[in-house]
Amino acid sequence: MILKKCKKFIWTFLKYFSLIFFSIVAVLPIVSCVVTAFKTDAEYQSTNVMTLPENWLNFTNFIEAFRRANMGQAFVNSTIVLIVVLMGSILFGTQIAYILNRFRFPGNGLVRSLFLFATLLPGVAMQVSVYSIMNSLGLINHLYGYIILMMGTDVISIYIFIQFFENIPVSLDESAIMDGASYFTIYAKILLPLLKPAIVTCMILKGVSTYNEYYMAQLYLQDKTRLGTVATSLFTFTGPLGSKYNLICAGVIISLLPALIVFILCQKQIYSGLTAGAVKG
Amino acid sequence: MSAASSQVVQAKQKRPFYFLKWAKSRKGQQTIIIVAFMFIPLLLLFTFTYFPFAEMFKFSFYKMKYIGPRKFVGLDNYIQVFKRDDCFGALKLSFYYIGGAMVQLVIALYLATMLSFKVKGGNIFKGFMFFPYLISGIAIGFIFKFFYTRGFVFDTVLQWCGFELENLPYWLKDQRINNISLVATSVWRYFGQNMVLFIGAIMSVDAELYEAAELDGANKFQQFRFIILPSIKTIVTLNVILSITGSLSAFEPPYVITSGANGTGTYFVIMNDIAHVSQKVGLASSMAIVLLFIIFVATVLQKLFFKYVMRDEEDENKRAGFRREKSLVRYRKKRGA
């Protein structure tokens, strides 16, 4: 009996110890950033990085970082990109998923494998030649060029939608056809409303990845003062500002606030969306 | 579909009335909606994936910049890829990333198991560990440049633990350690996400099974071995496959933290430099093609390997399934009694 209790105690201890340890590992780099972001220049130079700031209401770094990196404009641009890309990829994603799931036609399998194979090609490698295509289409340094590119490289949501369509009975479509509804009506009036949970999932996943995307953004939106997104605006802090970490940390914290808010509000959907997206392989 | 489209042509040529009739028929409507709904996504897919892919293949035989004259050089670029030691040699760094991916998998699996048992504040732990996944790569770059700076966060924490600053290496400059430092950032970023995936798979197991197993006297390790592990095997396998191909194309940590300095340049970081800084587009294209080929072969090999291994284990799985069924039956009997 004592042995059993002892065992249970060790087990519980091990469990909480490892959970607490890894939680600290996960948040420590972020917390150290927050601590530093509240320090004045003098404080930053004279104290150790892990010493807490004197004044937790010292927002000067945040204001300075926001101004220097032109983050006002960046937030506007990111919002525009987000809205259009999300609308586009949900519209096109649900449409192609509807076609691929509901109609048997020659080429159905081919189109599916074309999309699947595209996921195998690493994005960074593709940009070598995508760059020259964007260049000849005149899409570099235009917000719409970047938006079009972001919409074109979305495959995961198509798979989430296809999966979801599979669980909506076809009899629903058939009875609507009996009533004389056109295919477009079936898609728009009957199926789209039923897809709401999948749409929310895709919006969150695609939203976070679009908001965080920086590689293509810095490649195709080179005019960073006018066309910077929130992610690329952080590039301001390389170069001469590269060692003013109190300023940099403030910028980083500002940039991850929206993701943090979304995370706190939609934790459940994010987890389940991730799981749904992973199963398809 | 080809029959349908020739029908359209005919209808248009002879009597336009027929086209309208066809468009109103079920068959016609189907064709129209298929074409209408597929046109833009396929156009985007070809413009930004398959056309560039073909272009890249073409570029790899030329000596060229993005703008200006091109010169056909045959296989010269490919020979260069294997000859220049900054190109192909960079693939050696992948081993660090594969190692990191395995560590990450083990940590994630361990934590997911812990969290699948009753834990107070489990959601908070989960949230903390998952959040790094939602931070943009560039922000992570800054966070870890700061974190690893001499005498800053990491050094301070180690000093708290009793290390002397003089004995600590420069985490991002010392060639013996800097690749490990970079891999650690990637583990930091993704272990929570992996953990959430594993938890999702574990939760799909019937909760009664655990109770039944406990009644049968199974300890925690046995519960892990016989209930949890079989239920998450698919997703673990999938993650192993993804992590190996991911390691070959490792890019972000060195790109945002060290820009590939001090021997941290992975294959893609070097390719990116060659393409967009020195603008040797031909060479970069052939580098890309070579790696895509390796990734493709690796994926196929792994799929075959796991298929082979899985088939062997399928029988065992069936037996494990029977065992589970039996213990469930026993459990229900006991509870009924």
Coordinates of C-alpha atoms in Angstrom, one line a residue:
Chain A
M1 CA 0.0 0.0 0.0
I2 CA 2.8 2.4 1.0
L3 CA 4.7 1.4 -2.1
K4 CA 1.7 2.1 -4.3
K5 CA 1.3 5.5 -2.7
C6 CA 5.0 6.2 -3.1
K7 CA 4.8 5.2 -6.8
K8 CA 1.8 7.5 -7.3
F9 CA 3.6 10.4 -5.7
I10 CA 6.7 9.9 -7.9
W11 CA 4.4 9.7 -10.9
T12 CA 2.6 12.9 -10.1
F13 CA 5.8 14.7 -9.3
L14 CA 7.3 13.6 -12.6
K15 CA 4.2 14.6 -14.5
Y16 CA 4.0 18.1 -13.1
F17 CA 7.8 18.6 -13.1
S18 CA 8.1 17.9 -16.8
L19 CA 5.0 19.9 -17.7
I20 CA 6.2 22.9 -15.7
F21 CA 9.8 22.6 -17.1
F22 CA 8.7 22.5 -20.7
S23 CA 6.2 25.3 -20.2
I24 CA 9.0 27.5 -18.8
V25 CA 11.2 26.5 -21.8
A26 CA 8.4 27.6 -24.1
V27 CA 7.7 30.9 -22.6
L28 CA 11.1 32.0 -21.3
P29 CA 12.4 33.5 -24.6
I30 CA 9.1 35.4 -24.9
V31 CA 9.0 36.6 -21.3
S32 CA 12.6 37.8 -21.5
C33 CA 11.6 39.8 -24.5
V34 CA 8.6 41.4 -22.7
V35 CA 10.9 42.3 -19.7
T36 CA 13.4 44.0 -22.0
A37 CA 10.8 45.8 -24.0
F38 CA 9.8 47.8 -20.9
K39 CA 13.3 49.1 -20.1
T40 CA 14.7 52.5 -20.9
D41 CA 17.9 52.8 -22.8
A42 CA 19.9 53.5 -19.7
E43 CA 18.3 50.7 -17.8
Y44 CA 18.9 48.3 -20.7
Q45 CA 22.6 49.1 -20.8
S46 CA 23.2 49.0 -17.1
T47 CA 21.2 46.0 -15.9
N48 CA 21.2 42.3 -16.6
V49 CA 18.6 41.2 -19.2
M50 CA 16.7 39.2 -16.7
T51 CA 16.4 42.0 -14.2
L52 CA 12.8 43.2 -14.1
P53 CA 12.2 46.8 -15.4
E54 CA 11.7 49.6 -12.9
N55 CA 8.6 50.8 -14.6
W56 CA 6.1 48.4 -16.1
L57 CA 4.3 51.3 -17.7
N58 CA 7.2 52.5 -19.7
F59 CA 5.7 52.3 -23.2
T60 CA 8.2 54.6 -25.0
N61 CA 9.9 51.6 -26.7
F62 CA 6.6 50.4 -28.1
I63 CA 5.7 53.8 -29.4
E64 CA 9.2 54.3 -30.8
A65 CA 9.3 50.8 -32.4
F66 CA 5.8 51.3 -33.9
R67 CA 6.9 54.6 -35.4
R68 CA 10.3 53.5 -36.7
A69 CA 9.1 50.4 -38.4
N70 CA 6.1 52.2 -39.8
M71 CA 3.8 49.6 -38.2
G72 CA 0.6 51.7 -38.7
Q73 CA 1.0 51.2 -42.5
A74 CA 2.1 47.6 -41.9
F75 CA -1.1 46.8 -40.0
V76 CA -3.2 48.3 -42.7
N77 CA -1.4 46.3 -45.4
S78 CA -1.6 43.1 -43.4
T79 CA -5.3 43.6 -42.8
I80 CA -5.9 44.1 -46.5
V81 CA -3.8 41.1 -47.4
L82 CA -5.5 39.0 -44.8
I83 CA -9.1 39.9 -45.8
V84 CA -8.6 39.4 -49.5
V85 CA -6.5 36.2 -49.2
L86 CA -8.9 34.6 -46.8
M87 CA -12.0 35.5 -48.9
G88 CA -10.3 34.3 -52.0
S89 CA -8.9 31.0 -50.7
I90 CA -12.2 30.1 -49.0
L91 CA -14.2 30.9 -52.1
F92 CA -11.9 29.0 -54.4
G93 CA -11.1 26.3 -51.9
T94 CA -14.8 25.4 -51.3
Q95 CA -15.6 25.6 -55.0
I96 CA -12.9 23.2 -56.1
A97 CA -13.6 20.9 -53.1
Y98 CA -17.2 20.9 -54.1
I99 CA -16.3 19.9 -57.7
L100 CA -13.8 17.3 -56.7
N101 CA -16.0 15.7 -54.1
R102 CA -19.4 15.8 -55.8
F103 CA -18.7 15.2 -59.5
R104 CA -17.2 12.2 -61.1
F105 CA -15.5 13.3 -64.3
P106 CA -12.4 12.3 -66.2
G107 CA -9.5 14.2 -64.7
N108 CA -10.9 14.3 -61.2
G109 CA -8.1 12.1 -59.9
L110 CA -5.5 13.9 -61.9
V111 CA -6.5 17.3 -60.5
R112 CA -6.4 15.9 -57.0
S113 CA -2.9 14.5 -57.4
L114 CA -1.8 17.7 -59.0
F115 CA -2.7 19.6 -55.9
L116 CA -1.2 16.9 -53.7
F117 CA 2.1 16.9 -55.5
A118 CA 2.3 20.6 -55.2
T119 CA 2.6 20.3 -51.4
L120 CA 5.8 18.3 -51.9
L121 CA 7.6 21.2 -53.6
P122 CA 9.3 23.3 -51.0
G123 CA 8.3 26.9 -51.3
V124 CA 11.7 28.4 -50.9
A125 CA 13.1 26.4 -53.8
M126 CA 10.2 27.4 -56.1
Q127 CA 10.7 31.1 -55.5
V128 CA 13.8 31.0 -57.7
S129 CA 11.7 30.7 -60.8
V130 CA 8.4 32.1 -59.4
Y131 CA 10.4 35.3 -59.0
S132 CA 11.1 35.6 -62.7
I133 CA 7.4 34.9 -63.5
M134 CA 6.2 37.5 -61.0
N135 CA 8.7 39.8 -62.6
S136 CA 7.5 39.3 -66.2
L137 CA 3.8 39.5 -65.1
G138 CA 4.7 42.9 -63.5
L139 CA 3.4 41.7 -60.1
I140 CA 6.4 42.7 -58.0
N141 CA 6.0 45.6 -55.6
H142 CA 2.2 45.5 -55.8
L143 CA 0.0 44.4 -52.9
Y144 CA -2.3 42.6 -55.3
G145 CA 0.6 40.6 -56.8
Y146 CA 1.5 39.3 -53.4
I147 CA -2.2 38.6 -52.7
I148 CA -2.7 36.6 -55.9
L149 CA 0.5 34.6 -55.1
M150 CA -0.7 33.8 -51.6
M151 CA -4.1 32.6 -52.9
G152 CA -2.4 30.4 -55.4
T153 CA -0.3 28.5 -53.0
D154 CA -3.0 27.2 -50.7
V155 CA -3.6 23.4 -50.7
I156 CA -4.2 22.4 -47.1
S157 CA -7.6 24.2 -47.0
I158 CA -8.7 22.4 -50.1
Y159 CA -8.1 19.1 -48.3
I160 CA -9.9 20.2 -45.2
F161 CA -12.9 21.2 -47.3
I162 CA -12.9 17.9 -49.3
Q163 CA -12.8 16.0 -46.0
F164 CA -15.7 18.0 -44.7
F165 CA -17.7 17.5 -47.9
E166 CA -17.4 13.8 -47.5
N167 CA -19.4 14.0 -44.3
I168 CA -22.3 15.9 -45.9
P169 CA -24.7 13.4 -47.3
V170 CA -25.2 13.5 -51.1
S171 CA -28.9 12.9 -50.6
L172 CA -29.1 16.6 -49.6
D173 CA -27.9 17.6 -53.1
E174 CA -30.2 15.1 -54.7
S175 CA -33.4 16.3 -53.1
A176 CA -32.4 19.9 -54.0
I177 CA -32.0 18.8 -57.6
M178 CA -35.5 17.3 -57.4
D179 CA -36.8 20.6 -56.4
G180 CA -35.1 22.1 -59.5
A181 CA -32.2 23.8 -57.8
S182 CA -29.2 24.5 -60.0
Y183 CA -25.7 23.3 -59.0
F184 CA -24.7 26.8 -58.1
T185 CA -27.7 27.2 -55.8
I186 CA -26.8 23.9 -54.2
Y187 CA -23.3 25.1 -53.6
A188 CA -24.1 28.6 -52.4
K189 CA -27.4 28.1 -50.5
I190 CA -27.2 24.6 -49.1
L191 CA -23.6 23.4 -48.8
L192 CA -21.8 26.6 -48.0
P193 CA -23.7 27.3 -44.8
L194 CA -23.1 23.7 -43.7
L195 CA -19.4 24.2 -44.2
K196 CA -19.2 26.9 -41.6
P197 CA -17.1 25.0 -39.1
A198 CA -14.6 24.0 -41.8
I199 CA -14.5 27.6 -43.0
V200 CA -13.7 28.9 -39.5
T201 CA -10.9 26.3 -39.2
C202 CA -9.4 27.3 -42.5
M203 CA -9.7 31.0 -41.7
I204 CA -7.8 30.6 -38.5
L205 CA -5.0 28.4 -39.9
K206 CA -4.7 30.3 -43.1
G207 CA -5.0 33.6 -41.3
V208 CA -2.2 32.8 -38.9
S209 CA 0.1 31.6 -41.6
T210 CA -0.7 34.5 -43.9
Y211 CA -0.2 37.0 -41.1
N212 CA 3.2 35.4 -40.2
E213 CA 4.4 35.0 -43.8
Y214 CA 7.6 37.0 -44.4
Y215 CA 9.8 35.3 -46.9
M216 CA 7.6 35.9 -50.0
A217 CA 6.5 39.3 -48.6
Q218 CA 10.1 40.6 -48.5
L219 CA 10.8 39.1 -51.9
Y220 CA 7.8 40.6 -53.7
L221 CA 7.0 43.7 -51.6
Q222 CA 10.4 45.3 -51.6
D223 CA 9.3 48.8 -51.0
K224 CA 9.0 48.3 -47.2
T225 CA 8.0 51.7 -46.1
R226 CA 4.9 51.7 -48.3
L227 CA 4.1 48.0 -48.7
G228 CA 5.5 46.3 -45.6
T229 CA 3.4 43.8 -43.8
V230 CA 3.6 43.4 -40.0
A231 CA 6.1 40.5 -40.4
T232 CA 8.4 42.3 -42.9
S233 CA 8.2 45.6 -40.9
L234 CA 10.4 43.8 -38.4
F235 CA 13.2 43.8 -41.0
T236 CA 13.6 47.5 -40.0
F237 CA 15.4 46.4 -36.9
T238 CA 18.3 44.7 -38.8
G239 CA 21.3 46.9 -39.6
P240 CA 22.1 50.0 -37.5
L241 CA 19.3 49.3 -35.0
G242 CA 20.4 45.7 -34.7
S243 CA 21.7 45.9 -31.1
K244 CA 19.0 48.1 -29.5
Y245 CA 17.2 45.1 -28.1
N246 CA 14.8 47.0 -25.9
L247 CA 13.4 48.5 -29.1
I248 CA 13.5 45.3 -31.1
C249 CA 11.8 43.4 -28.4
A250 CA 9.0 46.0 -28.3
G251 CA 8.5 45.6 -32.0
V252 CA 8.5 41.8 -31.8
I253 CA 5.9 41.9 -29.0
I254 CA 3.7 44.3 -31.0
S255 CA 3.9 42.0 -34.0
L256 CA 2.8 38.9 -32.0
L257 CA 0.0 40.5 -30.1
P258 CA -2.7 39.8 -32.8
A259 CA -1.7 36.1 -32.9
L260 CA -1.8 36.0 -29.1
I261 CA -5.3 37.5 -29.0
V262 CA -6.6 35.1 -31.7
F263 CA -5.0 32.2 -29.8
I264 CA -6.7 33.1 -26.5
L265 CA -10.1 33.5 -28.2
C266 CA -10.0 30.5 -30.5
Q267 CA -7.8 28.0 -28.7
K268 CA -10.2 25.1 -29.3
Q269 CA -10.7 25.7 -33.0
I270 CA -7.0 26.1 -33.5
Y271 CA -6.2 22.7 -31.9
S272 CA -9.0 20.9 -33.7
G273 CA -8.2 22.6 -37.0
L274 CA -4.6 21.5 -36.8
T275 CA -5.6 18.0 -36.0
A276 CA -8.1 17.9 -38.9
G277 CA -5.4 19.3 -41.3
A278 CA -2.8 16.8 -40.2
V279 CA -4.8 13.6 -40.7
K280 CA -5.1 14.0 -44.5
G281 CA -1.4 13.5 -44.9
Chain B
M1 CA -15.8 16.1 -71.1
S2 CA -14.2 16.2 -74.6
A3 CA -17.5 15.0 -76.1
A4 CA -19.3 17.7 -74.2
S5 CA -17.0 20.4 -75.5
S6 CA -17.2 19.3 -79.1
Q7 CA -20.9 19.4 -78.6
V8 CA -20.5 23.1 -77.6
V9 CA -18.5 23.8 -80.7
Q10 CA -21.1 22.2 -82.9
A11 CA -24.0 23.9 -81.3
K12 CA -22.3 27.2 -81.7
Q13 CA -21.5 26.7 -85.3
K14 CA -24.8 25.5 -86.5
R15 CA -27.7 26.5 -84.4
P16 CA -27.1 28.7 -81.3
F17 CA -30.5 27.5 -79.9
Y18 CA -29.0 24.1 -79.2
F19 CA -26.3 25.6 -77.0
L20 CA -28.9 27.1 -74.7
K21 CA -30.7 23.9 -74.6
W22 CA -27.5 22.0 -73.7
A23 CA -26.7 24.6 -71.1
K24 CA -30.0 24.0 -69.5
S25 CA -29.7 20.2 -69.4
R26 CA -28.2 18.5 -66.4
K27 CA -25.2 17.4 -68.3
G28 CA -24.5 20.9 -69.6
Q29 CA -25.0 22.5 -66.2
Q30 CA -22.5 20.0 -64.7
T31 CA -19.9 20.8 -67.3
I32 CA -20.4 24.5 -66.9
I33 CA -20.1 24.4 -63.1
I34 CA -17.1 22.1 -63.3
V35 CA -15.3 24.4 -65.7
A36 CA -16.3 27.6 -63.8
F37 CA -15.3 26.4 -60.4
M38 CA -12.0 24.8 -61.4
F39 CA -10.8 27.5 -63.8
I40 CA -9.2 30.0 -61.3
P41 CA -7.7 27.5 -58.8
L42 CA -6.1 25.5 -61.6
L43 CA -4.9 28.7 -63.3
L44 CA -3.3 29.7 -60.1
L45 CA -1.8 26.3 -59.5
F46 CA -0.2 26.2 -62.9
T47 CA 1.0 29.8 -62.9
F48 CA 2.6 29.6 -59.5
T49 CA 3.6 25.9 -59.2
Y50 CA 3.8 23.9 -62.3
F51 CA 4.9 26.6 -64.8
P52 CA 7.7 27.8 -62.5
F53 CA 8.7 24.2 -62.0
A54 CA 9.1 23.8 -65.7
E55 CA 10.8 27.1 -66.0
M56 CA 13.2 26.1 -63.2
F57 CA 14.1 23.0 -65.1
K58 CA 14.9 25.1 -68.1
F59 CA 16.9 27.7 -66.2
S60 CA 19.1 24.9 -64.7
F61 CA 20.7 24.5 -68.1
Y62 CA 21.5 28.2 -68.6
K63 CA 24.0 30.7 -67.2
M64 CA 21.7 33.6 -66.5
K65 CA 20.5 36.4 -64.2
Y66 CA 16.9 37.4 -63.8
I67 CA 17.4 40.2 -66.4
G68 CA 19.9 40.2 -69.2
P69 CA 21.3 37.7 -71.7
R70 CA 21.2 33.9 -71.2
K71 CA 23.7 31.4 -72.2
F72 CA 23.1 27.7 -72.7
V73 CA 25.7 25.7 -70.7
G74 CA 24.3 22.2 -70.7
L75 CA 25.0 20.2 -67.5
D76 CA 27.6 22.7 -66.2
N77 CA 25.4 23.9 -63.4
Y78 CA 24.7 20.4 -62.2
I79 CA 28.4 19.6 -62.2
Q80 CA 29.0 22.8 -60.2
V81 CA 26.4 21.8 -57.6
F82 CA 28.4 18.7 -56.8
K83 CA 31.8 20.3 -57.2
R84 CA 31.4 23.5 -55.1
D85 CA 31.8 22.5 -51.5
D86 CA 29.4 25.2 -50.3
C87 CA 26.6 23.6 -52.3
F88 CA 26.3 19.9 -51.9
G89 CA 28.4 19.8 -48.7
A90 CA 25.7 21.9 -47.0
L91 CA 23.4 18.9 -47.0
K92 CA 25.6 17.6 -44.2
L93 CA 23.9 20.0 -41.9
S94 CA 20.6 18.2 -42.5
F95 CA 21.8 15.6 -40.0
Y96 CA 21.6 18.2 -37.2
Y97 CA 18.0 18.9 -38.2
I98 CA 17.0 15.3 -38.5
G99 CA 18.5 14.8 -35.0
G100 CA 16.5 17.8 -33.7
A101 CA 13.3 16.5 -35.3
M102 CA 13.7 13.2 -33.5
V103 CA 14.3 14.9 -30.2
Q104 CA 11.2 17.0 -30.9
L105 CA 9.1 14.0 -31.6
V106 CA 10.2 12.3 -28.4
I107 CA 9.5 15.4 -26.3
A108 CA 6.1 15.9 -28.0
L109 CA 5.2 12.3 -27.5
Y110 CA 6.2 12.3 -23.8
L111 CA 4.3 15.5 -23.1
A112 CA 1.2 14.4 -25.0
T113 CA 1.1 11.2 -23.0
M114 CA 1.5 13.2 -19.7
L115 CA -1.3 15.6 -20.8
S116 CA -3.6 12.7 -21.8
F117 CA -3.8 11.6 -18.2
K118 CA -5.6 13.7 -15.6
V119 CA -3.7 16.9 -15.1
K120 CA -4.7 20.1 -13.2
G121 CA -4.4 23.1 -15.5
G122 CA -3.6 20.9 -18.5
N123 CA -5.0 23.5 -20.9
I124 CA -2.7 26.2 -19.6
F125 CA 0.3 24.0 -20.0
K126 CA -0.8 23.1 -23.4
G127 CA -1.4 26.7 -24.4
F128 CA 2.1 27.8 -23.1
M129 CA 3.8 25.0 -25.0
F130 CA 1.8 25.5 -28.2
F131 CA 2.1 29.3 -28.5
P132 CA 5.6 29.4 -30.1
Y133 CA 4.1 27.8 -33.2
L134 CA 2.0 30.9 -33.8
I135 CA 4.9 33.4 -33.9
S136 CA 6.2 34.5 -37.3
G137 CA 9.6 33.1 -38.3
I138 CA 11.1 36.6 -38.5
A139 CA 10.0 37.4 -34.9
I140 CA 11.5 34.1 -33.8
G141 CA 14.8 35.2 -35.4
F142 CA 15.0 38.3 -33.3
I143 CA 13.9 36.6 -30.2
F144 CA 16.7 34.1 -30.4
K145 CA 19.4 36.5 -31.6
F146 CA 18.6 38.2 -28.3
F147 CA 18.3 35.0 -26.4
Y148 CA 21.7 33.7 -27.4
T149 CA 23.7 37.0 -27.3
R150 CA 26.7 36.7 -25.0
G151 CA 25.7 37.4 -21.4
F152 CA 22.0 37.7 -22.2
V153 CA 19.1 35.4 -21.5
F154 CA 20.4 32.0 -22.0
D155 CA 23.8 32.7 -20.4
T156 CA 22.1 34.3 -17.4
V157 CA 19.8 31.3 -16.9
L158 CA 22.8 29.0 -17.1
Q159 CA 24.7 31.2 -14.6
W160 CA 21.7 30.8 -12.2
C161 CA 22.2 27.1 -12.6
G162 CA 25.9 27.4 -11.5
F163 CA 27.8 27.7 -14.8
E164 CA 30.6 30.2 -15.2
L165 CA 30.2 32.6 -18.1
E166 CA 33.9 32.0 -19.2
N167 CA 33.2 28.4 -19.7
L168 CA 30.2 29.0 -21.9
P169 CA 30.6 29.0 -25.7
Y170 CA 29.4 31.7 -28.0
W171 CA 26.1 30.0 -29.0
L172 CA 25.8 31.4 -32.5
K173 CA 29.5 31.9 -33.4
D174 CA 31.2 28.8 -32.1
Q175 CA 31.2 26.3 -35.0
R176 CA 31.1 23.3 -32.6
I177 CA 27.8 24.3 -31.2
N178 CA 26.0 26.9 -33.3
N179 CA 24.1 24.4 -35.5
I180 CA 22.7 22.8 -32.4
S181 CA 21.7 26.2 -31.1
L182 CA 19.8 26.8 -34.3
V183 CA 18.1 23.4 -34.3
A184 CA 17.0 23.9 -30.7
T185 CA 15.0 27.0 -31.8
S186 CA 13.2 24.9 -34.3
V187 CA 12.5 22.2 -31.7
W188 CA 11.3 25.1 -29.4
R189 CA 8.9 26.3 -32.1
Y190 CA 7.4 23.0 -33.1
F191 CA 7.3 20.6 -30.2
G192 CA 4.0 22.1 -28.9
Q193 CA 2.4 21.8 -32.3
N194 CA 3.5 18.2 -32.5
M195 CA 2.2 17.6 -29.0
V196 CA -1.2 18.9 -29.9
L197 CA -1.4 16.6 -33.0
F198 CA -0.5 13.6 -30.8
I199 CA -3.0 14.6 -28.1
G200 CA -5.7 14.8 -30.8
A201 CA -4.8 11.2 -31.9
I202 CA -4.7 9.9 -28.3
M203 CA -8.1 11.5 -27.5
S204 CA -9.7 9.6 -30.3
V205 CA -9.2 6.4 -28.2
D206 CA -12.2 5.3 -26.2
A207 CA -11.8 6.6 -22.7
E208 CA -13.3 3.4 -21.3
L209 CA -10.2 1.5 -22.5
Y210 CA -8.0 3.2 -19.9
E211 CA -10.3 2.4 -17.1
A212 CA -10.6 -1.2 -18.3
A213 CA -6.8 -1.4 -18.5
E214 CA -6.4 0.0 -15.1
L215 CA -8.8 -2.6 -13.7
D216 CA -6.8 -5.2 -15.4
G217 CA -3.8 -4.0 -13.5
A218 CA -2.0 -2.4 -16.4
N219 CA 0.6 0.2 -15.2
K220 CA 1.1 3.5 -16.9
F221 CA 3.9 2.2 -19.1
Q222 CA 1.8 -0.7 -20.3
Q223 CA -1.1 1.7 -21.0
F224 CA 1.3 3.8 -23.1
R225 CA 2.6 0.8 -24.9
F226 CA -0.6 -1.1 -25.6
I227 CA -3.3 1.7 -25.9
I228 CA -1.7 5.0 -26.7
L229 CA 1.1 4.0 -29.0
P230 CA -1.0 1.9 -31.4
S231 CA -3.5 4.7 -31.7
I232 CA -1.0 7.3 -32.7
K233 CA 1.2 5.2 -34.9
T234 CA -0.1 6.7 -38.1
I235 CA 0.5 10.3 -37.1
V236 CA 3.9 9.5 -35.7
T237 CA 4.9 7.8 -38.9
L238 CA 3.6 10.8 -40.8
N239 CA 5.7 13.1 -38.7
V240 CA 8.8 11.1 -39.1
I241 CA 8.4 11.2 -42.9
L242 CA 7.7 15.0 -42.8
S243 CA 10.6 15.6 -40.5
I244 CA 13.2 14.0 -42.7
T245 CA 12.1 15.8 -45.8
G246 CA 11.8 18.9 -43.7
S247 CA 15.3 18.5 -42.5
L248 CA 16.7 18.3 -46.0
S249 CA 15.0 21.5 -46.8
A250 CA 15.8 23.3 -43.5
F251 CA 15.8 27.0 -44.1
E252 CA 14.2 29.3 -41.6
P253 CA 16.4 29.1 -38.4
P254 CA 19.7 29.9 -40.1
Y255 CA 18.0 32.4 -42.5
V256 CA 16.5 34.5 -39.8
I257 CA 19.1 34.1 -37.0
T258 CA 22.6 33.9 -38.4
S259 CA 21.9 34.5 -42.2
G260 CA 24.0 31.4 -42.7
A261 CA 27.2 32.8 -41.2
N262 CA 29.8 30.7 -39.4
G263 CA 29.1 27.5 -41.1
T264 CA 25.3 27.5 -40.4
G265 CA 24.2 27.9 -44.0
T266 CA 22.0 25.0 -44.9
Y267 CA 21.5 24.0 -48.5
F268 CA 18.5 26.2 -49.0
V269 CA 20.1 29.2 -47.3
I270 CA 23.0 29.0 -49.7
M271 CA 20.6 28.4 -52.7
N272 CA 18.6 31.5 -51.6
D273 CA 21.8 33.6 -51.6
I274 CA 22.9 32.3 -54.9
A275 CA 19.5 33.0 -56.4
H276 CA 18.6 36.4 -54.9
V277 CA 21.9 38.0 -53.9
S278 CA 24.5 36.9 -56.4
Q279 CA 21.7 36.2 -58.9
K280 CA 23.2 33.1 -60.4
V281 CA 19.7 31.9 -61.3
G282 CA 20.9 28.9 -63.3
L283 CA 23.0 27.5 -60.6
A284 CA 20.3 28.1 -58.0
S285 CA 17.8 26.4 -60.2
S286 CA 19.9 23.3 -60.6
M287 CA 20.5 23.2 -56.8
A288 CA 16.7 23.3 -56.4
I289 CA 16.2 20.5 -58.9
V290 CA 18.8 18.3 -57.3
L291 CA 17.2 18.7 -53.9
L292 CA 13.7 18.2 -55.2
F293 CA 14.9 15.0 -56.7
I294 CA 16.5 13.9 -53.5
I295 CA 13.4 14.7 -51.5
F296 CA 11.2 12.9 -54.0
V297 CA 13.4 9.8 -53.8
A298 CA 13.5 10.0 -50.0
T299 CA 9.7 10.3 -49.8
V300 CA 9.1 7.3 -52.0
L301 CA 11.7 5.2 -50.1
Q302 CA 10.2 6.1 -46.8
K303 CA 6.7 5.3 -48.0
L304 CA 7.8 1.9 -49.2
F305 CA 9.8 1.3 -46.0
F306 CA 6.9 2.1 -43.7
K307 CA 4.5 0.2 -45.9
Y308 CA 6.7 -2.8 -45.4
V309 CA 7.1 -2.4 -41.7
M310 CA 3.4 -1.6 -41.2
R311 CA 2.3 -4.7 -43.0
D312 CA 4.3 -6.8 -40.5
E313 CA 2.8 -5.0 -37.6
E314 CA -0.7 -5.0 -38.9
D315 CA -1.2 -8.6 -37.7
E316 CA 0.1 -7.6 -34.3
N317 CA -2.2 -4.7 -34.4
K318 CA -5.1 -7.0 -35.0
R319 CA -4.1 -9.1 -32.1
A320 CA -3.7 -6.0 -29.9
G321 CA -7.2 -5.0 -31.1
F322 CA -8.6 -8.4 -29.9
R323 CA -6.8 -7.9 -26.6
R324 CA -8.4 -4.5 -26.2
E325 CA -11.8 -5.9 -27.1
K326 CA -11.5 -8.6 -24.6
S327 CA -10.4 -6.4 -21.7
L328 CA -13.3 -4.1 -22.6
V329 CA -15.7 -7.0 -22.3
R330 CA -14.2 -8.0 -19.0
Y331 CA -14.5 -4.4 -17.8
R332 CA -18.1 -4.1 -18.7
K333 CA -18.9 -7.4 -17.0
K334 CA -17.2 -6.3 -13.8
R335 CA -19.0 -3.0 -13.8
G336 CA -22.3 -4.7 -14.5
A337 CA -21.7 -7.1 -11.6

